[in-house]
């Protein structure tokens, strides 16, 4: 039994939340290679304490690439199970306004955050991306225009029910 609401809520599990952005320039997807990994991923990062997911997305892309983005829509929520060193977390994927020529030319990868970045055709980027991200993007491609709930990058069968 808990003595009050505070004790009860402090006892509940905590999950990390990650955010990522689909950023396009001339129909090419922006992907990055983070400083801590050899994998390619989408720009974004972890939501900090008392920070909204949108605030985190804007901050992370600014920190990584010195790029100010304009988020548009939430396009996917992906529950990622505890299968590796990352543990379990929720990943929120947002679309953004396409970059202008000026924005694309102003990108400055901060080496401690990002080793490299590139713009690639969507389909050509998929094999380079970390497997969980590639699955997530493939699910989006299979269901264009929908907001998806995913588990480990795949559409959950319960989400397919027309309730």
Backbone as numpy.savetxt, mean C-alpha at the origin, in Angstrom:
# Nx Ny Nz CAx CAy CAz Cx Cy Cz
-12.50 -10.61 34.39 -13.34 -9.43 34.39 -12.46 -8.18 34.39
-12.89 -7.18 33.70 -12.13 -5.93 33.60 -12.73 -4.89 34.53
-11.87 -4.08 35.14 -12.38 -3.08 36.08 -13.01 -1.88 35.38
-12.61 -1.60 34.11 -13.21 -0.48 33.38 -12.96 -0.62 31.88
-13.54 0.30 31.11 -13.38 0.29 29.65 -11.92 0.40 29.23
-11.17 1.24 29.90 -9.76 1.45 29.55 -8.99 0.13 29.64
-9.16 -0.59 30.72 -8.46 -1.86 30.90 -8.88 -2.86 29.82
-10.17 -2.89 29.52 -10.66 -3.80 28.48 -10.01 -3.48 27.13
-10.07 -2.22 26.72 -9.54 -1.85 25.40 -8.02 -2.02 25.32
-7.33 -1.81 26.42 -5.88 -2.04 26.44 -5.54 -3.52 26.29
-6.47 -4.40 26.64 -6.23 -5.85 26.55 -6.42 -6.39 25.13
-7.06 -5.62 24.26 -7.35 -6.10 22.91 -6.10 -6.15 22.04
-6.07 -7.05 21.06 -4.92 -7.13 20.16 -4.79 -5.88 19.30
-3.58 -5.62 18.88 -3.31 -4.49 18.01 -2.78 -5.01 16.69
-3.21 -4.40 15.60 -2.72 -4.75 14.27 -2.04 -3.52 13.67
-1.01 -3.76 12.91 -0.39 -2.68 12.15 -1.25 -2.39 10.93
-1.17 -1.18 10.45 -1.83 -0.79 9.22 -0.77 -0.22 8.30
-0.76 -0.74 7.08 0.13 -0.21 6.05 -0.69 0.48 4.99
-0.07 1.41 4.29 -0.73 2.11 3.19 0.19 2.07 1.98
-0.41 2.04 0.81 0.36 2.08 -0.43 -0.45 2.82 -1.47
0.26 3.32 -2.49 -0.39 4.11 -3.52 -0.10 3.56 -4.90
-1.14 3.54 -5.73 -0.96 3.30 -7.16 -0.75 4.67 -7.78
0.47 4.92 -8.21 0.83 6.21 -8.78 1.22 5.99 -10.23
0.58 6.70 -11.12 0.86 6.55 -12.56 1.37 7.85 -13.16
2.24 7.68 -14.14 2.72 8.79 -14.96 2.76 8.28 -16.39
2.01 8.92 -17.27 1.91 8.50 -18.66 1.57 7.01 -18.77
0.60 6.59 -17.95 0.09 5.21 -17.91 1.12 4.19 -17.43
2.19 4.65 -16.83 3.22 3.77 -16.28 3.12 3.82 -14.75
3.25 2.65 -14.11 3.14 2.52 -12.66 4.48 2.82 -12.00
4.44 3.60 -10.93 5.64 3.89 -10.15 5.85 2.78 -9.13
7.02 2.14 -9.19 7.40 1.13 -8.19 8.73 1.54 -7.58
8.97 1.06 -6.37 10.21 1.43 -5.67 10.88 0.18 -5.11
12.19 0.31 -4.91 12.95 -0.73 -4.21 13.39 -0.10 -2.89
12.79 -0.54 -1.77 13.11 0.09 -0.49 14.54 -0.20 -0.04
15.05 0.67 0.80 16.41 0.53 1.31 16.63 -0.73 2.13
15.58 -1.30 2.68 15.71 -2.47 3.56 15.49 -3.80 2.85
15.25 -3.80 1.52 14.88 -5.04 0.85 15.35 -5.04 -0.60
15.44 -6.23 -1.18 15.76 -6.33 -2.60 14.49 -6.42 -3.45
13.33 -6.54 -2.79 12.06 -6.62 -3.50 11.63 -5.24 -3.98
10.77 -5.23 -4.98 10.14 -4.01 -5.45 8.74 -3.95 -4.86
8.33 -2.75 -4.48 7.03 -2.55 -3.84 6.39 -1.27 -4.38
5.22 -0.95 -3.87 4.57 0.31 -4.18 4.96 1.35 -3.13
4.98 2.62 -3.50 5.26 3.65 -2.50 4.23 3.62 -1.38
4.70 3.86 -0.16 3.82 3.86 1.01 4.59 3.44 2.24
3.87 3.02 3.27 4.54 2.61 4.49 3.55 2.33 5.60
4.00 2.49 6.82 3.23 2.14 8.00 2.56 3.38 8.60
1.31 3.21 9.00 0.58 4.27 9.68 1.11 4.37 11.11
1.47 5.57 11.51 2.00 5.78 12.85 0.87 6.03 13.85
1.23 5.97 15.12 0.28 6.19 16.21 -0.42 7.53 16.04
-1.74 7.52 16.15 -2.60 8.71 16.04 -2.43 9.46 14.72
-2.20 8.70 13.65 -2.10 9.25 12.30 -3.14 8.55 11.43
-3.82 9.29 10.60 -4.81 8.66 9.72 -4.09 7.96 8.57
-4.73 6.97 7.96 -4.11 6.33 6.80 -3.78 7.31 5.67
-4.65 8.27 5.39 -4.34 9.24 4.34 -3.15 10.12 4.71
-3.08 10.54 5.96 -1.92 11.32 6.40 -0.65 10.50 6.24
-0.71 9.23 6.61 0.46 8.35 6.49 0.88 8.19 5.04
-0.08 8.00 4.16 0.24 7.82 2.75 0.96 9.05 2.19
0.41 10.21 2.46 1.02 11.45 1.98 2.42 11.61 2.57
2.56 11.38 3.88 3.85 11.52 4.56 4.88 10.54 4.01
4.48 9.27 3.88 5.42 8.24 3.43 5.94 8.51 2.02
5.05 8.87 1.10 5.49 9.14 -0.28 6.39 10.38 -0.31
6.07 11.37 0.50 6.92 12.56 0.61 8.29 12.17 1.17
8.31 11.35 2.22 9.58 10.93 2.83 10.43 10.10 1.87
9.79 9.21 1.13 10.52 8.29 0.26 11.02 8.96 -1.02
10.18 9.83 -1.60 10.45 10.30 -2.97 10.40 11.82 -3.13
10.24 12.54 -2.02 10.08 14.01 -2.09 8.96 14.38 -3.05
7.89 13.61 -3.00 6.79 13.76 -3.95 5.49 14.03 -3.20
4.81 15.09 -3.59 3.50 15.40 -3.01 2.44 14.81 -3.92
1.69 13.86 -3.37 0.64 13.19 -4.16 -0.73 13.68 -3.71
-1.71 13.42 -4.57 -3.10 13.71 -4.25 -3.86 12.38 -4.27
-4.11 11.79 -3.08 -4.87 10.54 -3.04 -6.29 10.77 -3.53
-6.84 9.74 -4.20 -8.22 9.83 -4.70 -9.13 8.88 -3.94
-8.97 7.59 -4.17 -9.92 6.62 -3.63 -9.21 5.45 -2.95
-9.87 4.90 -1.93 -9.47 3.61 -1.38 -9.91 2.56 -2.40
-9.00 1.70 -2.84 -9.37 0.72 -3.85 -9.25 -0.72 -3.36
-8.54 -0.93 -2.24 -8.48 -2.29 -1.69 -8.06 -2.25 -0.22
-8.61 -3.21 0.51 -8.18 -3.50 1.89 -7.74 -4.95 1.87
-6.51 -5.19 2.29 -5.94 -6.53 2.25 -5.50 -6.94 3.64
-6.10 -8.03 4.16 -5.63 -8.61 5.42 -4.47 -9.53 5.07
-3.32 -9.28 5.69 -2.13 -10.09 5.44 -1.85 -10.90 6.70
-1.89 -12.22 6.57 -1.70 -13.11 7.72 -0.24 -13.11 8.19
-0.04 -13.58 9.40 1.29 -13.66 10.01 2.04 -14.86 9.44
2.76 -14.64 8.34 3.49 -15.74 7.71 5.00 -15.49 7.65
5.44 -14.31 8.05 6.88 -14.02 8.00 7.24 -13.00 9.08
8.37 -12.38 8.96 8.85 -11.46 9.98 7.98 -10.22 10.14
7.14 -9.93 9.16 6.29 -8.73 9.23 5.13 -8.88 10.20
4.71 -10.12 10.48 3.53 -10.32 11.30 2.28 -9.98 10.52
1.14 -10.04 11.19 -0.12 -9.75 10.50 -0.36 -8.24 10.46
-1.06 -7.81 9.41 -1.38 -6.39 9.28 -2.48 -6.20 8.24
-3.04 -5.01 8.23 -3.98 -4.59 7.20 -3.26 -3.65 6.26
-3.40 -3.88 4.97 -2.80 -3.02 3.95 -3.92 -2.30 3.22
-3.88 -0.98 3.20 -4.85 -0.16 2.48 -4.19 0.36 1.22
-4.85 0.18 0.10 -4.31 0.61 -1.19 -5.19 1.72 -1.75
-4.54 2.83 -2.12 -5.23 4.00 -2.61 -4.81 4.31 -4.05
-5.74 4.85 -4.81 -5.39 5.42 -6.11 -5.01 6.88 -5.87
-4.30 7.46 -6.82 -3.91 8.86 -6.72 -4.15 9.53 -8.07
-4.10 10.83 -8.06 -4.13 11.55 -9.33 -2.83 11.22 -10.07
-2.91 11.11 -11.40 -1.71 10.86 -12.20 -0.72 12.00 -12.01
0.56 11.66 -12.06 1.59 12.67 -11.91 1.68 13.55 -13.15
2.02 14.80 -12.91 2.32 15.70 -14.01 3.78 15.50 -14.41
4.16 16.06 -15.54 5.56 16.01 -15.98 6.47 16.61 -14.91
6.05 17.73 -14.35 6.85 18.40 -13.33 7.04 17.51 -12.10
5.96 16.86 -11.65 6.07 15.98 -10.49 7.00 14.81 -10.78
6.83 14.18 -11.93 7.66 13.02 -12.27 9.13 13.39 -12.32
9.43 14.57 -12.83 10.83 15.01 -12.93 11.41 15.46 -11.59
10.53 15.76 -10.63 11.00 16.27 -9.34 11.29 15.16 -8.33
11.02 13.90 -8.67 11.23 12.81 -7.73 12.70 12.73 -7.32
12.89 12.63 -6.01 14.23 12.45 -5.44 14.15 11.29 -4.46
14.66 10.14 -4.87 14.67 8.98 -3.98 15.67 9.22 -2.86
15.22 9.12 -1.64 16.10 9.26 -0.48 16.69 7.89 -0.20
18.00 7.75 -0.40 18.63 6.43 -0.40 18.36 5.62 0.86
18.28 6.26 2.01 17.99 5.49 3.24 16.57 4.93 3.22
15.69 5.51 2.40 14.32 5.03 2.26 14.14 4.16 1.02
14.71 4.61 -0.11 14.48 3.99 -1.41 15.80 3.86 -2.17
16.17 2.62 -2.54 17.38 2.40 -3.34 17.19 2.85 -4.77
15.98 2.58 -5.29 15.73 2.88 -6.69 14.23 3.00 -6.91
13.88 3.63 -8.01 12.48 3.70 -8.42 12.43 3.64 -9.94
11.28 3.28 -10.45 11.09 3.27 -11.90 9.61 3.31 -12.23
9.34 3.76 -13.44 8.00 3.72 -14.00 7.96 2.57 -14.98
6.93 1.72 -14.84 6.83 0.54 -15.70 5.40 0.31 -16.14
5.26 -0.37 -17.26 3.95 -0.85 -17.69 3.42 -1.75 -16.58
2.13 -1.62 -16.28 1.50 -2.36 -15.18 1.82 -3.85 -15.26
1.57 -4.47 -16.41 1.78 -5.92 -16.55 3.26 -6.30 -16.43
4.16 -5.45 -16.87 5.59 -5.74 -16.76 6.09 -5.57 -15.33
5.42 -4.75 -14.55 5.82 -4.53 -13.16 5.45 -5.72 -12.27
4.36 -6.41 -12.59 3.87 -7.49 -11.72 4.94 -8.52 -11.35
5.73 -9.06 -12.31 6.72 -10.07 -11.92 7.86 -9.52 -11.04
8.09 -8.22 -11.08 9.15 -7.64 -10.26 8.71 -7.39 -8.82
7.42 -7.20 -8.63 6.91 -6.84 -7.31 6.93 -8.02 -6.35
7.03 -7.70 -5.06 6.92 -8.74 -4.03 5.65 -9.53 -4.28
5.66 -10.85 -4.05 4.51 -11.70 -4.40 3.17 -11.24 -3.84
3.15 -10.79 -2.58 1.87 -10.36 -2.00 1.33 -9.11 -2.70
2.21 -8.24 -3.13 1.77 -7.03 -3.83 1.32 -7.38 -5.24
2.03 -8.27 -5.90 1.63 -8.70 -7.24 0.25 -9.36 -7.20
-0.01 -10.20 -6.18 -1.34 -10.83 -6.05 -2.41 -9.77 -5.86
-2.11 -8.78 -5.02 -3.06 -7.69 -4.76 -3.40 -6.95 -6.05
-2.39 -6.63 -6.83 -2.61 -5.90 -8.08 -3.32 -6.76 -9.12
-3.01 -8.05 -9.13 -3.71 -8.95 -10.05 -5.19 -9.04 -9.70
-5.50 -9.06 -8.41 -6.90 -9.07 -7.99 -7.60 -7.80 -8.45
-6.93 -6.67 -8.36 -7.51 -5.41 -8.84 -7.75 -5.47 -10.35
-6.81 -6.04 -11.06 -6.93 -6.15 -12.51 -8.10 -7.07 -12.89
-8.32 -8.10 -12.08 -9.41 -9.05 -12.34 -10.78 -8.46 -12.02
-10.82 -7.41 -11.22 -12.10 -6.79 -10.79 -11.99 -5.27 -10.92
-11.85 -4.78 -12.13 -11.66 -3.32 -12.32 -12.86 -2.52 -11.84
-12.55 -1.39 -11.25 -13.61 -0.48 -10.81 -14.26 -0.85 -9.49
-13.88 -1.98 -8.90 -14.46 -2.40 -7.62 -13.53 -2.02 -6.48
-14.11 -1.81 -5.32 -13.32 -1.68 -4.09 -13.27 -3.08 -3.51
-12.06 -3.60 -3.32 -11.91 -5.00 -2.94 -11.52 -5.19 -1.49
-12.08 -6.25 -0.90 -11.57 -6.78 0.35 -10.80 -8.03 -0.02
-9.52 -8.07 0.37 -8.64 -9.19 0.02 -8.09 -9.82 1.29
-7.66 -11.07 1.16 -6.88 -11.73 2.20 -5.65 -12.31 1.53
-4.49 -11.83 1.97 -3.21 -12.23 1.40 -3.18 -12.00 -0.12
-3.77 -10.88 -0.54 -3.74 -10.48 -1.93 -4.81 -11.09 -2.81
-5.59 -12.00 -2.27 -6.62 -12.66 -3.08 -8.00 -12.30 -2.57
-8.95 -12.27 -3.47 -10.30 -11.97 -3.06 -10.83 -13.10 -2.20
-11.38 -12.73 -1.06 -11.93 -13.69 -0.11 -13.25 -14.22 -0.67
-13.45 -15.55 -0.63 -14.70 -16.10 -1.16 -15.95 -15.48 -0.55
-15.90 -15.10 0.72 -17.10 -14.50 1.33 -17.43 -13.17 0.67
-16.41 -12.47 0.17 -16.65 -11.19 -0.50 -17.36 -11.38 -1.83
-17.33 -12.60 -2.36 -17.98 -12.85 -3.64 -19.47 -13.11 -3.49
-19.91 -13.32 -2.26 -21.34 -13.55 -2.03 -22.11 -12.26 -2.25
-23.23 -12.36 -2.87 -24.09 -11.19 -3.06 -25.10 -11.13 -1.93
-24.68 -10.63 -0.80 -25.55 -10.57 0.37 -26.41 -9.33 0.34
